[in-house]
Amino acid sequence: MKGESVIKRVINYFKKEWFLTGMLTAVALAALMPSVGQSGGILHLDQVTAVGIAIIFFLHGVGMSPQAIKAGITNWKLHLFVQSATFIAYPLLWLIFGNMFHAMMPAALAFGFCYLFVLPSTISSSVAMTSAAKGNVPGAIFNASLSSVLGVLITPLLIQWFMGMEGVEMDIIDTVVSISSMLLLPMIVGQLLRPVLLKLLEKRKSIINKIDKWVILLIVFNAFSDSVKDGIWSDFALSTLAMTLLFTTLILLLVVHSMQWIARKAGFNREDEIAAVFCGTKKTLAAGVPMAKVIFGANPMLGMMLLPIMFYHQIQIFYCAILANRYAKESEQEAQVAVKQTA
């Protein structure tokens, strides 16, 4: 009987923590069946997640009032915080620790960390995490998009400064069009259909609130499947992989919790803190790899130079998803307390 009660408690725990269970399952499936989850694989998760992200933004467009959108765009304090974190705080890490990286690892890997530090924020997962955590979604959309556009200009300049590479020209118009079609267009369509769909979606709120988390699980499965299929776990020496994993994990934890602390000291409310943490600490792999190919060309060490962002991408998704779940639970608990107090 005692054994049965323990098993029951374990089962109930995993049911309650279904999102964390899903994360671990996604990683395990990626390791066992990478061909299923890889981009262009049987499930075509690169396309599925793109559609899922569009659905998330469409639903946000329906759910957000025009006043909320205006507040998100005019929140200059949040914008300054996120862009400073992305393009000032991270590059400062290289200025402070660059010599240490060069002393401890091969030059190509050290430059890979430099490249990681100067990349812009990722878009889709930043907004998806902010949504799952009950944060300021309009502010997250604006800042993630702005970071991507600024990164087209700032990243090559910082690379030239830090690494002595020649500057490159990149098509900013294509970048803006890509961002708009992926994020802003679905949100605008949702906003236009808000009067028609709002009441219908509110009746199905329990289902709608889980969609962003399911999309995140698919993103995790896709990202880890791609990394396994591309052989980043087997193309390098075990010591190199271990060193990269250690440093990327320490960097992420340092920056995430530093940003949390600074955001609270700066007086951000919970919604703005969430957007600041998720948009200000993430780095883009989707834009980072194509930019690296343009900047570094046919450099034979490109694989090692991309290793830090490839590791960081996996870790940031996994850890930030757990953090988003924690934020969401805190928000739900505070809402329950508020209801009891007003009752």
Short mmCIF file of C-alpha atoms in Angstrom, two decimals:
data_model
loop_
_atom_site.label_atom_id
_atom_site.label_comp_id
_atom_site.label_asym_id
_atom_site.label_seq_id
_atom_site.Cartn_x
_atom_site.Cartn_y
_atom_site.Cartn_z
CA MET A 1 0.00 0.00 0.00
CA LYS A 2 2.81 2.36 0.89
CA GLY A 3 4.54 1.59 -2.40
CA GLU A 4 1.30 2.30 -4.28
CA SER A 5 0.91 5.67 -2.55
CA VAL A 6 4.47 6.65 -3.52
CA ILE A 7 3.81 5.68 -7.14
CA LYS A 8 0.54 7.60 -7.08
CA ARG A 9 2.30 10.70 -5.73
CA VAL A 10 4.95 10.44 -8.46
CA ILE A 11 2.27 10.10 -11.15
CA ASN A 12 0.33 13.06 -9.74
CA TYR A 13 3.52 15.13 -9.65
CA PHE A 14 4.27 14.48 -13.31
CA LYS A 15 0.64 15.20 -14.21
CA LYS A 16 0.82 18.49 -12.34
CA GLU A 17 4.22 19.29 -13.86
CA TRP A 18 3.17 18.17 -17.35
CA PHE A 19 5.16 20.92 -19.03
CA LEU A 20 8.47 19.90 -17.40
CA THR A 21 7.65 16.27 -18.18
CA GLY A 22 7.03 17.26 -21.77
CA MET A 23 10.38 19.06 -21.94
CA LEU A 24 12.29 16.02 -20.72
CA THR A 25 10.32 13.78 -23.07
CA ALA A 26 11.06 16.06 -26.03
CA VAL A 27 14.80 15.95 -25.31
CA ALA A 28 14.74 12.16 -24.91
CA LEU A 29 12.80 11.67 -28.15
CA ALA A 30 15.21 13.98 -29.96
CA ALA A 31 18.13 11.85 -28.81
CA LEU A 32 16.41 8.59 -29.79
CA MET A 33 14.60 9.69 -32.98
CA PRO A 34 16.20 12.86 -34.34
CA SER A 35 15.03 12.14 -37.89
CA VAL A 36 11.42 12.47 -36.73
CA GLY A 37 11.80 15.90 -35.16
CA GLN A 38 14.48 17.44 -37.37
CA SER A 39 13.73 20.31 -39.75
CA GLY A 40 12.46 18.83 -42.99
CA GLY A 41 11.85 15.49 -41.26
CA ILE A 42 8.75 13.31 -41.20
CA LEU A 43 6.80 15.78 -39.06
CA HIS A 44 8.25 18.89 -40.78
CA LEU A 45 8.44 20.56 -37.35
CA ASP A 46 10.25 23.61 -38.76
CA GLN A 47 7.06 24.38 -40.69
CA VAL A 48 4.71 23.21 -37.94
CA THR A 49 6.36 25.41 -35.33
CA ALA A 50 6.29 28.38 -37.73
CA VAL A 51 2.51 27.88 -38.06
CA GLY A 52 2.23 27.42 -34.29
CA ILE A 53 4.07 30.68 -33.66
CA ALA A 54 1.76 32.46 -36.11
CA ILE A 55 -1.25 31.02 -34.26
CA ILE A 56 0.15 32.27 -30.94
CA PHE A 57 0.53 35.81 -32.29
CA PHE A 58 -2.89 35.65 -33.93
CA LEU A 59 -4.46 34.70 -30.59
CA HIS A 60 -2.57 37.52 -28.89
CA GLY A 61 -3.89 39.90 -31.50
CA VAL A 62 -7.42 38.79 -30.64
CA GLY A 63 -6.81 38.96 -26.90
CA MET A 64 -4.97 42.28 -26.62
CA SER A 65 -6.86 45.52 -26.29
CA PRO A 66 -5.65 48.50 -28.36
CA GLN A 67 -4.69 50.20 -25.08
CA ALA A 68 -2.41 47.27 -24.17
CA ILE A 69 -0.67 47.45 -27.56
CA LYS A 70 -0.11 51.18 -27.17
CA ALA A 71 1.29 50.66 -23.67
CA GLY A 72 3.68 48.01 -25.00
CA ILE A 73 5.04 50.23 -27.75
CA THR A 74 5.45 53.34 -25.58
CA ASN A 75 7.19 51.53 -22.70
CA TRP A 76 10.58 53.15 -23.39
CA LYS A 77 12.04 51.99 -20.06
CA LEU A 78 11.53 48.34 -21.03
CA HIS A 79 12.88 48.93 -24.54
CA LEU A 80 16.03 50.63 -23.23
CA PHE A 81 16.60 47.80 -20.74
CA VAL A 82 16.27 44.99 -23.30
CA GLN A 83 18.38 46.58 -26.05
CA SER A 84 21.07 47.59 -23.54
CA ALA A 85 21.20 44.03 -22.22
CA THR A 86 21.50 42.60 -25.74
CA PHE A 87 23.98 45.01 -27.31
CA ILE A 88 25.88 46.46 -24.31
CA ALA A 89 25.83 44.02 -21.36
CA TYR A 90 26.61 40.91 -23.42
CA PRO A 91 29.46 42.51 -25.42
CA LEU A 92 30.91 43.77 -22.13
CA LEU A 93 31.29 40.13 -21.10
CA TRP A 94 33.69 39.67 -24.00
CA LEU A 95 35.64 42.80 -23.12
CA ILE A 96 35.96 41.57 -19.53
CA PHE A 97 36.50 37.84 -20.07
CA GLY A 98 37.81 37.66 -23.65
CA ASN A 99 41.43 37.08 -22.60
CA MET A 100 40.32 34.30 -20.27
CA PHE A 101 38.44 32.56 -23.10
CA HIS A 102 41.52 32.75 -25.32
CA ALA A 103 43.71 31.32 -22.55
CA MET A 104 41.41 28.39 -21.77
CA MET A 105 40.27 27.16 -25.18
CA PRO A 106 41.12 27.02 -28.91
CA ALA A 107 41.01 30.39 -30.68
CA ALA A 108 38.06 29.37 -32.90
CA LEU A 109 35.97 28.36 -29.89
CA ALA A 110 36.88 31.58 -28.07
CA PHE A 111 35.78 33.62 -31.08
CA GLY A 112 32.59 31.55 -31.07
CA PHE A 113 31.80 32.93 -27.62
CA CYS A 114 32.57 36.42 -28.91
CA TYR A 115 30.08 35.84 -31.73
CA LEU A 116 27.48 34.56 -29.25
CA PHE A 117 27.79 37.74 -27.17
CA VAL A 118 27.13 40.14 -30.10
CA LEU A 119 24.11 38.37 -31.60
CA PRO A 120 20.61 39.89 -31.39
CA SER A 121 17.77 38.34 -29.40
CA THR A 122 15.68 35.50 -30.78
CA ILE A 123 12.12 36.39 -31.75
CA SER A 124 9.71 33.47 -31.66
CA SER A 125 10.77 31.76 -28.43
CA SER A 126 11.21 35.09 -26.59
CA VAL A 127 7.59 36.01 -27.25
CA ALA A 128 6.35 32.45 -26.70
CA MET A 129 8.12 32.27 -23.32
CA THR A 130 6.80 35.69 -22.33
CA SER A 131 3.31 34.55 -23.23
CA ALA A 132 3.62 31.29 -21.30
CA ALA A 133 4.90 33.22 -18.27
CA LYS A 134 1.98 35.70 -18.37
CA GLY A 135 4.29 38.61 -19.21
CA ASN A 136 4.08 41.77 -21.31
CA VAL A 137 3.55 40.26 -24.76
CA PRO A 138 3.24 43.54 -26.74
CA GLY A 139 6.49 44.75 -25.17
CA ALA A 140 8.16 41.42 -25.96
CA ILE A 141 7.04 41.48 -29.60
CA PHE A 142 8.31 45.04 -30.05
CA ASN A 143 11.68 44.41 -28.39
CA ALA A 144 12.40 41.04 -29.99
CA SER A 145 11.60 42.50 -33.41
CA LEU A 146 13.62 45.66 -32.77
CA SER A 147 16.58 43.60 -31.57
CA SER A 148 16.54 41.52 -34.75
CA VAL A 149 16.52 44.60 -36.98
CA LEU A 150 19.24 46.37 -34.96
CA GLY A 151 21.32 43.19 -34.96
CA VAL A 152 21.62 43.28 -38.74
CA LEU A 153 23.58 46.52 -38.33
CA ILE A 154 25.18 46.19 -34.89
CA THR A 155 26.38 42.55 -34.93
CA PRO A 156 28.75 42.92 -37.95
CA LEU A 157 30.10 46.19 -36.50
CA LEU A 158 30.86 44.54 -33.15
CA ILE A 159 32.42 41.55 -34.90
CA GLN A 160 34.64 43.92 -36.89
CA TRP A 161 35.64 45.73 -33.68
CA PHE A 162 36.28 42.63 -31.55
CA MET A 163 37.61 40.20 -34.15
CA GLY A 164 38.95 42.40 -36.93
CA MET A 165 36.59 41.02 -39.56
CA GLU A 166 35.57 43.09 -42.58
CA GLY A 167 32.06 44.51 -42.42
CA VAL A 168 29.37 42.93 -44.56
CA GLU A 169 26.21 44.17 -46.20
CA MET A 170 22.96 42.48 -45.22
CA ASP A 171 19.48 43.02 -46.63
CA ILE A 172 17.64 44.85 -43.85
CA ILE A 173 14.47 45.05 -45.97
CA ASP A 174 14.25 41.25 -46.19
CA THR A 175 14.78 41.04 -42.43
CA VAL A 176 11.98 43.50 -41.72
CA VAL A 177 9.63 41.72 -44.14
CA SER A 178 10.43 38.34 -42.55
CA ILE A 179 9.77 39.65 -39.04
CA SER A 180 6.55 41.34 -40.09
CA SER A 181 5.15 38.26 -41.84
CA MET A 182 6.04 35.96 -38.94
CA LEU A 183 4.96 38.15 -36.02
CA LEU A 184 3.14 41.35 -36.81
CA LEU A 185 0.85 40.19 -39.63
CA PRO A 186 -0.86 37.42 -37.61
CA MET A 187 -1.24 39.80 -34.67
CA ILE A 188 -2.79 42.50 -36.88
CA VAL A 189 -5.21 39.97 -38.39
CA GLY A 190 -6.14 38.83 -34.90
CA GLN A 191 -6.66 42.41 -33.80
CA LEU A 192 -8.97 43.06 -36.76
CA LEU A 193 -11.00 39.94 -35.92
CA ARG A 194 -11.05 40.71 -32.19
CA PRO A 195 -14.68 41.95 -32.14
CA VAL A 196 -15.84 38.71 -33.80
CA LEU A 197 -13.70 36.10 -32.01
CA LEU A 198 -13.03 37.48 -28.52
CA LYS A 199 -16.09 36.04 -26.75
CA LEU A 200 -15.71 32.68 -28.52
CA LEU A 201 -12.06 32.32 -27.48
CA GLU A 202 -12.75 33.40 -23.90
CA LYS A 203 -15.14 30.43 -23.56
CA ARG A 204 -12.22 28.14 -24.47
CA LYS A 205 -9.64 29.93 -22.36
CA SER A 206 -8.39 26.76 -20.65
CA ILE A 207 -7.37 25.33 -24.03
CA ILE A 208 -6.06 28.59 -25.49
CA ASN A 209 -3.76 29.13 -22.50
CA LYS A 210 -1.95 25.84 -23.21
CA ILE A 211 -1.27 26.43 -26.91
CA ASP A 212 1.90 28.48 -26.39
CA LYS A 213 3.37 25.79 -24.12
CA TRP A 214 2.65 23.06 -26.67
CA VAL A 215 4.36 25.14 -29.34
CA ILE A 216 7.39 25.56 -27.05
CA LEU A 217 7.56 21.76 -26.60
CA LEU A 218 7.60 21.34 -30.37
CA ILE A 219 10.33 23.99 -30.68
CA VAL A 220 12.42 22.10 -28.10
CA PHE A 221 11.93 18.79 -29.93
CA ASN A 222 12.84 20.39 -33.25
CA ALA A 223 15.89 22.25 -31.90
CA PHE A 224 17.36 19.25 -30.10
CA SER A 225 16.62 16.94 -33.05
CA ASP A 226 18.49 19.28 -35.38
CA SER A 227 21.47 19.42 -33.04
CA VAL A 228 21.63 15.62 -32.74
CA LYS A 229 21.20 15.12 -36.49
CA ASP A 230 23.86 17.75 -37.28
CA GLY A 231 26.30 15.84 -35.07
CA ILE A 232 27.31 18.62 -32.69
CA TRP A 233 27.48 15.98 -29.97
CA SER A 234 29.92 13.79 -31.94
CA ASP A 235 32.01 16.05 -34.21
CA PHE A 236 34.09 17.48 -31.36
CA ALA A 237 36.25 16.11 -28.56
CA LEU A 238 34.37 15.33 -25.36
CA SER A 239 36.47 17.89 -23.44
CA THR A 240 35.55 20.60 -25.96
CA LEU A 241 31.86 19.78 -25.68
CA ALA A 242 32.04 19.71 -21.88
CA MET A 243 33.84 23.06 -21.72
CA THR A 244 31.37 24.68 -24.10
CA LEU A 245 28.39 23.26 -22.20
CA LEU A 246 29.79 24.47 -18.87
CA PHE A 247 30.54 27.99 -20.04
CA THR A 248 27.29 28.50 -21.95
CA THR A 249 25.30 27.26 -18.95
CA LEU A 250 27.17 29.56 -16.54
CA ILE A 251 26.74 32.53 -18.89
CA LEU A 252 23.01 31.94 -19.23
CA LEU A 253 22.46 31.56 -15.48
CA LEU A 254 24.58 34.63 -14.73
CA VAL A 255 22.79 36.85 -17.22
CA VAL A 256 19.25 35.60 -16.54
CA HIS A 257 19.42 36.06 -12.78
CA SER A 258 21.36 39.32 -13.06
CA MET A 259 18.64 40.67 -15.35
CA GLN A 260 15.97 39.51 -12.92
CA TRP A 261 17.70 41.31 -10.07
CA ILE A 262 18.30 44.52 -12.06
CA ALA A 263 14.72 44.55 -13.40
CA ARG A 264 13.33 44.33 -9.87
CA LYS A 265 15.70 47.02 -8.61
CA ALA A 266 14.59 49.21 -11.54
CA GLY A 267 10.99 48.90 -10.36
CA PHE A 268 9.57 46.82 -13.21
CA ASN A 269 6.24 45.16 -12.56
CA ARG A 270 6.04 41.38 -13.03
CA GLU A 271 4.84 41.55 -16.66
CA ASP A 272 7.65 43.90 -17.71
CA GLU A 273 10.24 41.89 -15.75
CA ILE A 274 9.23 38.74 -17.63
CA ALA A 275 9.53 40.46 -21.03
CA ALA A 276 12.86 42.02 -20.02
CA VAL A 277 14.34 38.71 -18.86
CA PHE A 278 13.24 36.63 -21.84
CA CYS A 279 13.99 39.21 -24.55
CA GLY A 280 17.19 40.55 -22.98
CA THR A 281 18.92 37.23 -22.32
CA LYS A 282 18.19 35.21 -25.45
CA LYS A 283 20.42 34.88 -28.51
CA THR A 284 19.23 33.88 -31.96
CA LEU A 285 20.41 30.71 -33.67
CA ALA A 286 18.04 31.13 -36.62
CA ALA A 287 19.63 34.43 -37.65
CA GLY A 288 23.03 33.65 -36.12
CA VAL A 289 23.96 30.79 -38.46
CA PRO A 290 23.18 32.62 -41.75
CA MET A 291 24.92 35.75 -40.48
CA ALA A 292 27.99 33.69 -39.55
CA LYS A 293 28.14 32.20 -43.03
CA VAL A 294 28.12 35.69 -44.53
CA ILE A 295 30.60 37.18 -42.05
CA PHE A 296 33.07 34.29 -41.83
CA GLY A 297 32.59 32.81 -45.29
CA ALA A 298 34.21 29.41 -45.90
CA ASN A 299 36.33 29.50 -42.75
CA PRO A 300 37.19 25.85 -41.97
CA MET A 301 36.73 26.54 -38.25
CA LEU A 302 33.16 27.79 -38.70
CA GLY A 303 31.74 24.65 -37.07
CA MET A 304 33.66 25.25 -33.85
CA MET A 305 32.84 28.97 -33.94
CA LEU A 306 29.13 28.13 -34.09
CA LEU A 307 29.33 25.63 -31.22
CA PRO A 308 28.64 28.14 -28.40
CA ILE A 309 25.45 29.53 -29.98
CA MET A 310 24.27 26.01 -30.83
CA PHE A 311 24.70 24.94 -27.20
CA TYR A 312 23.35 28.19 -25.82
CA HIS A 313 20.25 27.88 -28.01
CA GLN A 314 19.36 24.49 -26.54
CA ILE A 315 20.03 25.55 -22.95
CA GLN A 316 18.17 28.87 -23.17
CA ILE A 317 15.05 27.18 -24.51
CA PHE A 318 15.08 24.47 -21.87
CA TYR A 319 15.92 26.65 -18.87
CA CYS A 320 13.74 29.61 -19.88
CA ALA A 321 10.79 27.29 -20.46
CA ILE A 322 11.14 26.06 -16.88
CA LEU A 323 11.45 29.67 -15.71
CA ALA A 324 8.36 30.65 -17.71
CA ASN A 325 6.40 27.86 -16.06
CA ARG A 326 7.54 29.10 -12.64
CA TYR A 327 6.51 32.68 -13.46
CA ALA A 328 3.09 31.46 -14.65
CA LYS A 329 2.50 29.53 -11.43
CA GLU A 330 3.46 32.55 -9.33
CA SER A 331 1.01 34.69 -11.29
CA GLU A 332 -1.77 32.12 -10.82
CA GLN A 333 -1.07 31.93 -7.08
CA GLU A 334 -1.17 35.71 -6.74
CA ALA A 335 -4.44 35.81 -8.69
CA GLN A 336 -5.96 33.20 -6.34
CA VAL A 337 -4.84 35.18 -3.29
CA ALA A 338 -6.34 38.35 -4.76
CA VAL A 339 -9.67 36.58 -5.36
CA LYS A 340 -9.76 35.32 -1.76
CA GLN A 341 -9.00 38.78 -0.41
CA THR A 342 -11.82 40.38 -2.39
CA ALA A 343 -14.27 37.59 -1.54
#
